Coordinates of N, CA and C in Angstrom, one line a residue:
X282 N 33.4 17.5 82.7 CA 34.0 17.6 81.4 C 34.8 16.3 81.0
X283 N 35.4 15.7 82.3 CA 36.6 14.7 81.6 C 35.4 13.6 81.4
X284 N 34.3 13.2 82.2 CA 33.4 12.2 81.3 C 32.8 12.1 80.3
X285 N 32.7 13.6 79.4 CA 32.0 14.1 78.6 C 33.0 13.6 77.4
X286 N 34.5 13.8 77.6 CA 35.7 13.4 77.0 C 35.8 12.1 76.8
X287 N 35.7 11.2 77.5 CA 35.8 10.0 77.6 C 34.6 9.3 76.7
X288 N 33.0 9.7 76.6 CA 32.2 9.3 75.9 C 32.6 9.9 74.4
X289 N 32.9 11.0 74.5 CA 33.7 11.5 73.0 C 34.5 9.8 72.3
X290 N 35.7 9.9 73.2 CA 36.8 9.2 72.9 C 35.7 7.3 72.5
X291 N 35.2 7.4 73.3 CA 34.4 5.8 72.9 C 33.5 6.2 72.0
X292 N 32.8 6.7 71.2 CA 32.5 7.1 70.2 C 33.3 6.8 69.0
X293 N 34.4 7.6 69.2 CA 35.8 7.3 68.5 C 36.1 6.1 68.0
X294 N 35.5 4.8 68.8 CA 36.3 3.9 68.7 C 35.4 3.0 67.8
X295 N 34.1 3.7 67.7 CA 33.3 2.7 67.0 C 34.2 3.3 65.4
X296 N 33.4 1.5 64.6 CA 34.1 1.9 63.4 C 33.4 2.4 62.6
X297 N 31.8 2.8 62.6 CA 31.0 3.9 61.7 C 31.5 5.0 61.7
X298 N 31.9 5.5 62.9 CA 32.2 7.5 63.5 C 33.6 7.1 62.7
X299 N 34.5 6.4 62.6 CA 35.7 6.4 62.4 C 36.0 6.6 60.7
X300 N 35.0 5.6 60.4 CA 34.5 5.7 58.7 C 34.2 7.0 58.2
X301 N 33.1 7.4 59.2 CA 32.4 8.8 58.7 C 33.6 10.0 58.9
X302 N 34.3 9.7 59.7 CA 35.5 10.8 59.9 C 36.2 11.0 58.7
X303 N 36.9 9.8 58.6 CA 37.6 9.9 57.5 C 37.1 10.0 55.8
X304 N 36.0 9.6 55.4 CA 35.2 10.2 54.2 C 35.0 11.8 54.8
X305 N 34.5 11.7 55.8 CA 34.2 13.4 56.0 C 35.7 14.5 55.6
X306 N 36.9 13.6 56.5 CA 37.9 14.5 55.9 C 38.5 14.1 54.2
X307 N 38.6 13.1 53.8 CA 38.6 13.1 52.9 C 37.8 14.1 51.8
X308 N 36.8 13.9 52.0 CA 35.8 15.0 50.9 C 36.2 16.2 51.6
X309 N 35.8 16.9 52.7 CA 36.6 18.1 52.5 C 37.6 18.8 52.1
X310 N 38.7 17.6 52.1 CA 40.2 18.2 51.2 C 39.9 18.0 49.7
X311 N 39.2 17.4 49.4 CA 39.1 16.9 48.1 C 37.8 18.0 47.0
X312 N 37.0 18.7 48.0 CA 36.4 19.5 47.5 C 36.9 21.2 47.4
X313 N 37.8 21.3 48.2 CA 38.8 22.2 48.5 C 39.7 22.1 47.8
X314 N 40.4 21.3 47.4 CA 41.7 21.3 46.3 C 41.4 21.5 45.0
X315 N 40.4 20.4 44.7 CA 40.0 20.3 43.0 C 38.8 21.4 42.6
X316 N 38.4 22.1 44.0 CA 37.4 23.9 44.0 C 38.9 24.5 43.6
X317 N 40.1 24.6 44.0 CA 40.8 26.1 43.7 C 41.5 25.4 42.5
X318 N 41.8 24.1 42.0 CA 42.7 23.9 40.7 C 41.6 24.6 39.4
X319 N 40.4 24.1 39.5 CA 39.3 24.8 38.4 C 39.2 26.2 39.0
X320 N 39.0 26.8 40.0 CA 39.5 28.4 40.2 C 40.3 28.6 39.4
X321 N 41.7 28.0 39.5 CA 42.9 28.7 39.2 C 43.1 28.9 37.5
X322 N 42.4 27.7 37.1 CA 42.5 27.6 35.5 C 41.0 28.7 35.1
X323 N 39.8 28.6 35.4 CA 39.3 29.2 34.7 C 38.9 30.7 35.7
X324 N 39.3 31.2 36.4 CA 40.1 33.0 37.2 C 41.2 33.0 36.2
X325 N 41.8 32.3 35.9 CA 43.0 33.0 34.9 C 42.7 33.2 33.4
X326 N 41.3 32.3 33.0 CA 41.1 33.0 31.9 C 40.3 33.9 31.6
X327 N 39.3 33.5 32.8 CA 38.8 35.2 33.3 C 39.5 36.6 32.9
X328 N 40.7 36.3 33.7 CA 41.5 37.5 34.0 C 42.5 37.9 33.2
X329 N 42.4 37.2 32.2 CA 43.0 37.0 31.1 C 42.4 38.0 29.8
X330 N 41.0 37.6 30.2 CA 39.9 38.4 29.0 C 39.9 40.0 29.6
X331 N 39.8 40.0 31.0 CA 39.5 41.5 31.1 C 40.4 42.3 31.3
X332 N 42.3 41.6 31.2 CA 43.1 42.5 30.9 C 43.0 42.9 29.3
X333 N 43.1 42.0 28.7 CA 43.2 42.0 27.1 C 42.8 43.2 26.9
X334 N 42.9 43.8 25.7 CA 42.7 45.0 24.9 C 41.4 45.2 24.8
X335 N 40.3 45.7 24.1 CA 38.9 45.5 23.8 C 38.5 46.4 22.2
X336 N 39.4 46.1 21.3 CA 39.6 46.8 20.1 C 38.5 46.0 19.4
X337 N 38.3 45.1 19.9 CA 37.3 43.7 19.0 C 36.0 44.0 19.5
X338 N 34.8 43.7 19.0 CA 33.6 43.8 19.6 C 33.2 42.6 20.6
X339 N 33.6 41.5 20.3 CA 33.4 40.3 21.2 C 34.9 40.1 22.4
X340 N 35.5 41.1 22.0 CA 36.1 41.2 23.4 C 35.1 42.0 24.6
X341 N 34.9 42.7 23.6 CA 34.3 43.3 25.0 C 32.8 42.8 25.7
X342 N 32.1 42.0 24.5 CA 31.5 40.7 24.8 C 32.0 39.9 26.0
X343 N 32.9 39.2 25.6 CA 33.6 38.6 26.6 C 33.7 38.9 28.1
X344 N 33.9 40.2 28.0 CA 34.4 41.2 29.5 C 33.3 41.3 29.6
X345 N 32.2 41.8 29.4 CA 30.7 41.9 30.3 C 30.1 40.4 30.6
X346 N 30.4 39.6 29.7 CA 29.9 38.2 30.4 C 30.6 37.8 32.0
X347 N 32.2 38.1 31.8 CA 33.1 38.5 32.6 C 32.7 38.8 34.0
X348 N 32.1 39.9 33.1 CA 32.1 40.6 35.0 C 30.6 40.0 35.6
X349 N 29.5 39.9 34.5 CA 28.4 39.5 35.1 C 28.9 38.2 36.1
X350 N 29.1 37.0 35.2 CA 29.8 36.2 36.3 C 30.4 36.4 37.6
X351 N 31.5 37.3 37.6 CA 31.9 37.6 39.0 C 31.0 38.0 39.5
X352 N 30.4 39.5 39.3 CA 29.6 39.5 39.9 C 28.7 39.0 40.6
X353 N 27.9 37.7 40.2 CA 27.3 36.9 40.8 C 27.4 36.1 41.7
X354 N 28.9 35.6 41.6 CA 29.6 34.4 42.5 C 29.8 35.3 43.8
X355 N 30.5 36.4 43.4 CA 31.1 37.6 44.4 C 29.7 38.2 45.3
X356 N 28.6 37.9 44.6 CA 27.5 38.5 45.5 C 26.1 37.5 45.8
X357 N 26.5 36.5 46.0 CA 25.7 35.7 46.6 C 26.4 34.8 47.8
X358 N 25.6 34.8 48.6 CA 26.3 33.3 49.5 C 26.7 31.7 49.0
X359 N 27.9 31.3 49.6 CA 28.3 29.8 48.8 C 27.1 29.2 49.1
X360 N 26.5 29.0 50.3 CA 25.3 28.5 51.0 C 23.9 28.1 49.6
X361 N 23.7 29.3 49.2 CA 22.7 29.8 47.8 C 23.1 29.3 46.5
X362 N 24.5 29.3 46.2 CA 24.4 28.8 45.4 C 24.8 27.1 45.0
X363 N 25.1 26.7 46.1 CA 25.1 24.8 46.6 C 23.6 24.5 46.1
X364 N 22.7 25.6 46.8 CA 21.3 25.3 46.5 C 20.5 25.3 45.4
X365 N 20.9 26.1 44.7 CA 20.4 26.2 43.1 C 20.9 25.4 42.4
X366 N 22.5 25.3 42.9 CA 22.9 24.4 41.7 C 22.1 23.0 41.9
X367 N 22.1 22.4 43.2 CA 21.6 20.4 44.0 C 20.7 20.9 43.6
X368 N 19.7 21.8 43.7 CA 17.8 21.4 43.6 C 17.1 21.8 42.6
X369 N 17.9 23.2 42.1 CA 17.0 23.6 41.1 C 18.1 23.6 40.0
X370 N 19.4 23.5 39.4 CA 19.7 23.9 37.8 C 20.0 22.0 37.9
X371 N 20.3 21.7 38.4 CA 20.9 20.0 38.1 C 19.2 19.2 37.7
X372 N 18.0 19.4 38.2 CA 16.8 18.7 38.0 C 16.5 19.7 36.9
X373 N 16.1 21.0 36.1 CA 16.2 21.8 35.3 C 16.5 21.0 34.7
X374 N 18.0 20.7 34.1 CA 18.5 20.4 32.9 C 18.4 19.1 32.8
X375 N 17.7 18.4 33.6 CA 17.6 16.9 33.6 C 18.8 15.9 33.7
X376 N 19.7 16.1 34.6 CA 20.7 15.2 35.2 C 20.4 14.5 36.2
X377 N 20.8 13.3 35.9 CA 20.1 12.1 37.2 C 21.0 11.6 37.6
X378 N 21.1 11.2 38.7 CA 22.8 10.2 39.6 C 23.6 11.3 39.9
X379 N 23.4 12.4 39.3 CA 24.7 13.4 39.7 C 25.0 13.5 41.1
X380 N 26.3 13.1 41.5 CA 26.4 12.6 43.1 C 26.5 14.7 43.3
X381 N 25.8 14.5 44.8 CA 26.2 15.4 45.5 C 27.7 16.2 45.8
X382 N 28.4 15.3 46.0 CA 30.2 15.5 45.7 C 30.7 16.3 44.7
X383 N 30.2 16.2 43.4 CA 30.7 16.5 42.3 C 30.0 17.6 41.8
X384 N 28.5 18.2 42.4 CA 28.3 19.3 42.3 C 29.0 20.5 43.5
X385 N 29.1 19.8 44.6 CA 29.6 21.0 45.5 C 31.3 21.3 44.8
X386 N 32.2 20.3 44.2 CA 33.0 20.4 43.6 C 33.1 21.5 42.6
X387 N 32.1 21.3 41.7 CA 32.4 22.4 40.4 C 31.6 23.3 41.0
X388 N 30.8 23.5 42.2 CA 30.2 25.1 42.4 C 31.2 25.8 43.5
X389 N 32.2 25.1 44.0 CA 33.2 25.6 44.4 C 34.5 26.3 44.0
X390 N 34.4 25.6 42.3 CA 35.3 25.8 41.6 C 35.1 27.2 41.2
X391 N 33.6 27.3 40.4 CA 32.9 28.3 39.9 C 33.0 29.4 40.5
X392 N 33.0 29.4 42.3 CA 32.7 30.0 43.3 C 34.1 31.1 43.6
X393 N 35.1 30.0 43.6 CA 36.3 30.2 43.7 C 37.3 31.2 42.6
X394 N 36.7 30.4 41.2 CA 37.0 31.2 39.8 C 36.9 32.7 40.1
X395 N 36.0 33.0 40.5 CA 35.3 34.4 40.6 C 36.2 35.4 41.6
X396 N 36.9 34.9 42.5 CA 37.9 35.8 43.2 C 38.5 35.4 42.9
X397 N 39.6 34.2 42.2 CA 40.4 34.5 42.1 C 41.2 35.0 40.3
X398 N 39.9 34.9 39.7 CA 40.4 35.7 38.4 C 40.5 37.3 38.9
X399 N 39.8 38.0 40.2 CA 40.4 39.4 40.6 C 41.3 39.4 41.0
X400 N 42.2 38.1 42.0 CA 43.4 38.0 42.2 C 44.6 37.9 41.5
X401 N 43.8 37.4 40.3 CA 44.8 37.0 39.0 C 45.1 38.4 38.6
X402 N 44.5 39.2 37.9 CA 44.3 40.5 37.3 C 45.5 41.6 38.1
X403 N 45.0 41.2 39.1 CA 46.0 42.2 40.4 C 47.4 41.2 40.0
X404 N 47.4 40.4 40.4 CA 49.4 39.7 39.8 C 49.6 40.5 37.9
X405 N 48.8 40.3 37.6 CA 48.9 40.2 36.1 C 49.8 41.7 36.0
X406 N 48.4 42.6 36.6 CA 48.6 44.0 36.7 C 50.2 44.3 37.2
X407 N 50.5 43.6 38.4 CA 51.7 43.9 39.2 C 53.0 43.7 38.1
X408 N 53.1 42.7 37.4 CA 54.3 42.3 35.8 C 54.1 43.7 34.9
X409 N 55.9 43.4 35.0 CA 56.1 44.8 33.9 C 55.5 44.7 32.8
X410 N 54.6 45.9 32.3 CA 54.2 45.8 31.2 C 55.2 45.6 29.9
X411 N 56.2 45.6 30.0 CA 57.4 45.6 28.5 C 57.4 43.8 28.9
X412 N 57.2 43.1 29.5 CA 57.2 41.7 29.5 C 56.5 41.3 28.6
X413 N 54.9 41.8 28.3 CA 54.2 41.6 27.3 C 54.7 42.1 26.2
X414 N 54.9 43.1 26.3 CA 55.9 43.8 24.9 C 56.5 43.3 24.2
X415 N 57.3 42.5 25.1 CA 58.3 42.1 24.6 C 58.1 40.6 23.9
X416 N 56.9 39.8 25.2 CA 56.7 38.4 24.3 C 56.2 38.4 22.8
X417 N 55.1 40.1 22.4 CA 54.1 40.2 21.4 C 55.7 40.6 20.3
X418 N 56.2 41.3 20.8 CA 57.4 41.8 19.7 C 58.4 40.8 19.1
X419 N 58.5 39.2 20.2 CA 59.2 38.2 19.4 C 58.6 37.1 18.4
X420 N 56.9 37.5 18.5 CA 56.2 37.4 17.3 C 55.0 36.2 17.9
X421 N 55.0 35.8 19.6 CA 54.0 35.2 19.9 C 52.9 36.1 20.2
X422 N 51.4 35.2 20.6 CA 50.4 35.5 20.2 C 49.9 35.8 21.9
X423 N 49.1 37.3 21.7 CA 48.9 37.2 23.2 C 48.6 36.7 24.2
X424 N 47.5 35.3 24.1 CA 47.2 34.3 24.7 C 48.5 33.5 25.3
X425 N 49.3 33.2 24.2 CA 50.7 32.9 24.5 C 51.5 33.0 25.7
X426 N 52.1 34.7 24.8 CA 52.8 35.7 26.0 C 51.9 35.9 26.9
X427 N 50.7 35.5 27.4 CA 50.5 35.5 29.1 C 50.9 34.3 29.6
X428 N 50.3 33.1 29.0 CA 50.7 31.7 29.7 C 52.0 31.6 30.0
X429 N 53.1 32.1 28.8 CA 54.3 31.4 29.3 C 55.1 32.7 29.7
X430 N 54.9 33.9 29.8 CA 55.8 34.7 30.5 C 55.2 35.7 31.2
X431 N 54.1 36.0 31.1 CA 53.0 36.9 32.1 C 52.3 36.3 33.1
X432 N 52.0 35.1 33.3 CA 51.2 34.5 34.0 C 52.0 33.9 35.0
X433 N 53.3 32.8 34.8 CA 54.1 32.6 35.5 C 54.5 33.8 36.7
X434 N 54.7 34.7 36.2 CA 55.6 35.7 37.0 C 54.8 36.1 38.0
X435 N 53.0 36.3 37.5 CA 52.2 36.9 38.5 C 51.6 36.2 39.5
X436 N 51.7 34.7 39.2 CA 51.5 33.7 40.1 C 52.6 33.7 41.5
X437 N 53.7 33.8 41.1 CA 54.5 34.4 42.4 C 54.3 35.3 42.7
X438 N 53.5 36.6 42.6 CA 53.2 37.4 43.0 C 52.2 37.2 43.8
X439 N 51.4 36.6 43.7 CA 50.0 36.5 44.1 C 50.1 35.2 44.8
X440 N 51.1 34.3 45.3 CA 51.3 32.9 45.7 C 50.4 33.0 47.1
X441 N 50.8 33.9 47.9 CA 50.1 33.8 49.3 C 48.9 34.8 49.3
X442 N 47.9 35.1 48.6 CA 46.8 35.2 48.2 C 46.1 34.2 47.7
X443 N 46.8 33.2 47.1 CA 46.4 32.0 46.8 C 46.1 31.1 47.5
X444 N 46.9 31.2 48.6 CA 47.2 30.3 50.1 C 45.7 30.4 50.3
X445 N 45.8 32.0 51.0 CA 44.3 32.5 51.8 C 43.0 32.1 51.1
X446 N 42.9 32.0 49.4 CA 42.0 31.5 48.9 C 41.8 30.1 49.2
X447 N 42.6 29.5 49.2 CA 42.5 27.7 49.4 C 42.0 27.8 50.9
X448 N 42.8 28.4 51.6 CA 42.0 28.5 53.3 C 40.7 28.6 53.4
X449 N 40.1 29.7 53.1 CA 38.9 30.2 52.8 C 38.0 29.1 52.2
X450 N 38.0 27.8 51.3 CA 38.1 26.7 50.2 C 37.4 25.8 51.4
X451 N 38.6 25.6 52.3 CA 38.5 24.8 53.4 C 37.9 24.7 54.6
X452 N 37.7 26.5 54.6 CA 36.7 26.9 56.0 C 35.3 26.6 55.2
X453 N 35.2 27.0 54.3 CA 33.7 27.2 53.6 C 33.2 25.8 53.3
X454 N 34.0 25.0 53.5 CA 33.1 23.2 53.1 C 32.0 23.0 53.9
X455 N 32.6 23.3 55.1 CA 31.7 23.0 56.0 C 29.8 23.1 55.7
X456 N 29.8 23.8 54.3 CA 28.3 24.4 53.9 C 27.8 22.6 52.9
X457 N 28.8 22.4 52.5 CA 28.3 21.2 51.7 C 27.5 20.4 52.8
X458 N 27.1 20.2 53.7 CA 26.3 19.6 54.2 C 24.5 19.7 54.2
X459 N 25.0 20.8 53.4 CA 23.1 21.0 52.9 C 22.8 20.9 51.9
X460 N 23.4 20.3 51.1 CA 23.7 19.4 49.8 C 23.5 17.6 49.9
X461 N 23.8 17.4 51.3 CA 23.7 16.4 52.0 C 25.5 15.5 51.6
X462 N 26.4 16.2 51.4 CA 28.1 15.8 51.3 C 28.5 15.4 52.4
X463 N 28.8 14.4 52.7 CA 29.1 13.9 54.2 C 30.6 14.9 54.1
X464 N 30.9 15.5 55.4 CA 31.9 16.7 55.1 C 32.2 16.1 56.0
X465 N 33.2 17.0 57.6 CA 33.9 17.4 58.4 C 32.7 17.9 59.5
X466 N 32.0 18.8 59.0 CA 30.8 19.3 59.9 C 30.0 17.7 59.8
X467 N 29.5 17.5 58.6 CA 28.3 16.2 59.1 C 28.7 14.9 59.8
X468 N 30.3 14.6 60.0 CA 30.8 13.9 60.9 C 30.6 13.8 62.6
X469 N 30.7 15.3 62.7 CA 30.8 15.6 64.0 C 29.3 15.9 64.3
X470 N 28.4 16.5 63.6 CA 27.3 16.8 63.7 C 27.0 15.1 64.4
X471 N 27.5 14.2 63.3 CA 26.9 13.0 64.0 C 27.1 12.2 65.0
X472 N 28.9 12.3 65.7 CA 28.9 12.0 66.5 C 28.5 13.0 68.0
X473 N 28.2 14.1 67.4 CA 27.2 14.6 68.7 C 26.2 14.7 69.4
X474 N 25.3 13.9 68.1 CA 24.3 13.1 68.6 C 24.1 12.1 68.7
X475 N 25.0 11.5 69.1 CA 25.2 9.9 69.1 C 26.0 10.1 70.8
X476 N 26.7 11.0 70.7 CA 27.0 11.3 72.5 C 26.1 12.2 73.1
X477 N 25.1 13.3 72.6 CA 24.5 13.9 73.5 C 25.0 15.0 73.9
X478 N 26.4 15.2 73.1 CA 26.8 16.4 73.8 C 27.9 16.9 72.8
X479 N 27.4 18.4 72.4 CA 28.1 19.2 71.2 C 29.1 20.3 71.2
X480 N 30.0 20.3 72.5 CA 31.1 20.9 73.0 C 32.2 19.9 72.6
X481 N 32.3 18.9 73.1 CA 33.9 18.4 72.6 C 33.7 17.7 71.2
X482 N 32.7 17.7 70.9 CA 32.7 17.3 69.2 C 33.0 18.5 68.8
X483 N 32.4 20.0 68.7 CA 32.6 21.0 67.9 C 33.9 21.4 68.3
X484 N 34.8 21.2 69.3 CA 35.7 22.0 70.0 C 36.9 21.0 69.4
X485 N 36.5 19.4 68.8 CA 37.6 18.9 68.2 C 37.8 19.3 66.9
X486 N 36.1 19.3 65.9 CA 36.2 19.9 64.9 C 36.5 21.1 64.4
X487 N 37.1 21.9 65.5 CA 37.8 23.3 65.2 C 38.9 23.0 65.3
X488 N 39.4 21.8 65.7 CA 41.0 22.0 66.1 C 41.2 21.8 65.0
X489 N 40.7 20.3 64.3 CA 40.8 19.8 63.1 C 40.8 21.0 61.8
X490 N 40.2 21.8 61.4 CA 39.9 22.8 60.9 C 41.6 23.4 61.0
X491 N 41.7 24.0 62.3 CA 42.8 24.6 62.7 C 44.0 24.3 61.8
X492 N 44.4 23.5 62.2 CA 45.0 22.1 62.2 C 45.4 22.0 60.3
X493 N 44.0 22.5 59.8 CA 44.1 21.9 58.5 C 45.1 23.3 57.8
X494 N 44.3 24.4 58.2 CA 44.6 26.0 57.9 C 46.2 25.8 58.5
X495 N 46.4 25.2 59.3 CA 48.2 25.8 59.9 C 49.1 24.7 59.1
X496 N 48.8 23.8 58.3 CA 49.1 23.3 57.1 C 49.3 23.5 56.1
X497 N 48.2 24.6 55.6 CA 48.0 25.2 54.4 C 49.0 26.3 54.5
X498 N 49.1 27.4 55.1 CA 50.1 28.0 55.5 C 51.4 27.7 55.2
X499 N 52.1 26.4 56.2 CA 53.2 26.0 56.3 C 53.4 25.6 55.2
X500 N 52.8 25.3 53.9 CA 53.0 24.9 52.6 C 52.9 26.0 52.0
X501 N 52.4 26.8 51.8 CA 52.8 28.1 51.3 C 53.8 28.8 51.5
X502 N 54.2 29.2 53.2 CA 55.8 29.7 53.4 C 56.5 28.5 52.5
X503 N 56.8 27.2 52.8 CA 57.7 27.1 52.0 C 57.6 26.8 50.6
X504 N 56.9 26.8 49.9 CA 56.6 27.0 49.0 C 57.2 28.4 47.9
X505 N 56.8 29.6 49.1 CA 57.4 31.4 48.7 C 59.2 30.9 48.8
X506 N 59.3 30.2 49.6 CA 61.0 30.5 49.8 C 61.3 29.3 49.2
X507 N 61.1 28.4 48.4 CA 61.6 27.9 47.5 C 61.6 28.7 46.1
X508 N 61.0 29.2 45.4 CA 60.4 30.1 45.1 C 61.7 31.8 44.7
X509 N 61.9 31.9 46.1 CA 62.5 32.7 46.5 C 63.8 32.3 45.9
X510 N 64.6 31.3 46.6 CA 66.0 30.9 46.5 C 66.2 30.9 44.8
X511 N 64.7 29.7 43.9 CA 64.9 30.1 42.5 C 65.1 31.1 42.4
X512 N 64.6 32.6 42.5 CA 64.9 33.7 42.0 C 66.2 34.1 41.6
X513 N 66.7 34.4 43.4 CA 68.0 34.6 43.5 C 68.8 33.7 42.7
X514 N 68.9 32.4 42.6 CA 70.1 31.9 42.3 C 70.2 32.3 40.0
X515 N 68.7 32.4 40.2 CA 68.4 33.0 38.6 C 69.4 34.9 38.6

């Protein structure tokens, strides 16, 4: 094992593996962050349409397009749909150069949208209903009174559900590699064939992983207790 470690470590030192490390970690954080900011905005207007009333005919338009969507995202693998989108809807519609990066990005986002406009709905749901009442009775417009006083409140509700989503964001990259995204997986993938041996490459790329998740976390607790202290001192 400790020679197996030591060819690891000299690997390390070349400056391609070192390159590819770091683009690898880079695009993983970066398809993971800017996957849950487009979750966050378009799950909220998701969740936004299928609380709303449905007195309108195109609301309720809205809400079956709604749910088909989720549905969809919610019942297929990320894996499946990296693949439709890179091979079959991007040549479809005739887009050319479209970097690989930028589609695992917005099918992440897409991917993401989809649970967390259920997670949204559940915060929304948890806000006293007289909050809305009360923004619609000072004479703003429903769209409104969610953004600026329903929506705020249920995002602290839902803050560490949010965490676990972004976690989940960061475990699941690892699939952009069959997209051909130089990730975190295709890094290590490479330097374990380049040493011949796929124990302490995979066993560092879990720590890394680890590593990234007990981050994500530690920014969320403080995050809730910042958060928190605002409350109280309100």
């Amino acid at each position: 094992m400790g020679k197996k470690f030591q060819v690891f470590l000299d690997a390390l030192q070349k400056e391609y593996f070192q390159k590819l490390l770091l683009t690898g970690l880079k695009n993983t954080i970066l398809i993971a962050v800017l996957g849950l900011l487009i979750g966050i905005i378009l799950g909220t207007i998701i969740a936004m349409v299928k609380v709303a009333p449905k007195y309108k005919w195109y609301m309720k338009v809205l809400n079956s397009i709604c749910n088909v969507y989720v549905e969809f995202f919610r019942g297929t693998p990320m894996t499946v749909q990296l693949l439709l989108a890179y091979y079959v809807i991007v040549p479809l519609i005739g887009l050319k150069g479209v970097e690989a990066l930028n589609v695992g990005i917005i099918v992440f986002g897409l991917n993401s949208a989809a649970y967390v406009s259920e997670i949204m709905r559940g915060g929304i749901n948890s806000v006293d209903s007289g909050q809305l009442i009360a923004g619609r009775a000072l004479g703003l417009s429903y769209p409104i009174t969610m953004i600026k006083i329903v929506i705020p409140q249920a995002i602290k509700n839902i803050l560490p559900t949010l965490g676990n989503e972004f976690i989940t964001l960061i475990k699941e990259t690892s699939v952009v590699s069959f997209i051909t995204v130089a990730d975190l997986y295709n890094a290590f993938y490479s330097i374990s064939l380049s040493t011949h041996d796929t124990i302490i490459a995979y066993l560092a790329m879990a720590l890394i992983y680890l590593g990234l998740v007990l981050l994500i976390t530690l920014l969320v607790k403080v995050l809730e207790r910042s958060l928190g202290k605002s409350d109280r001192r309100n």
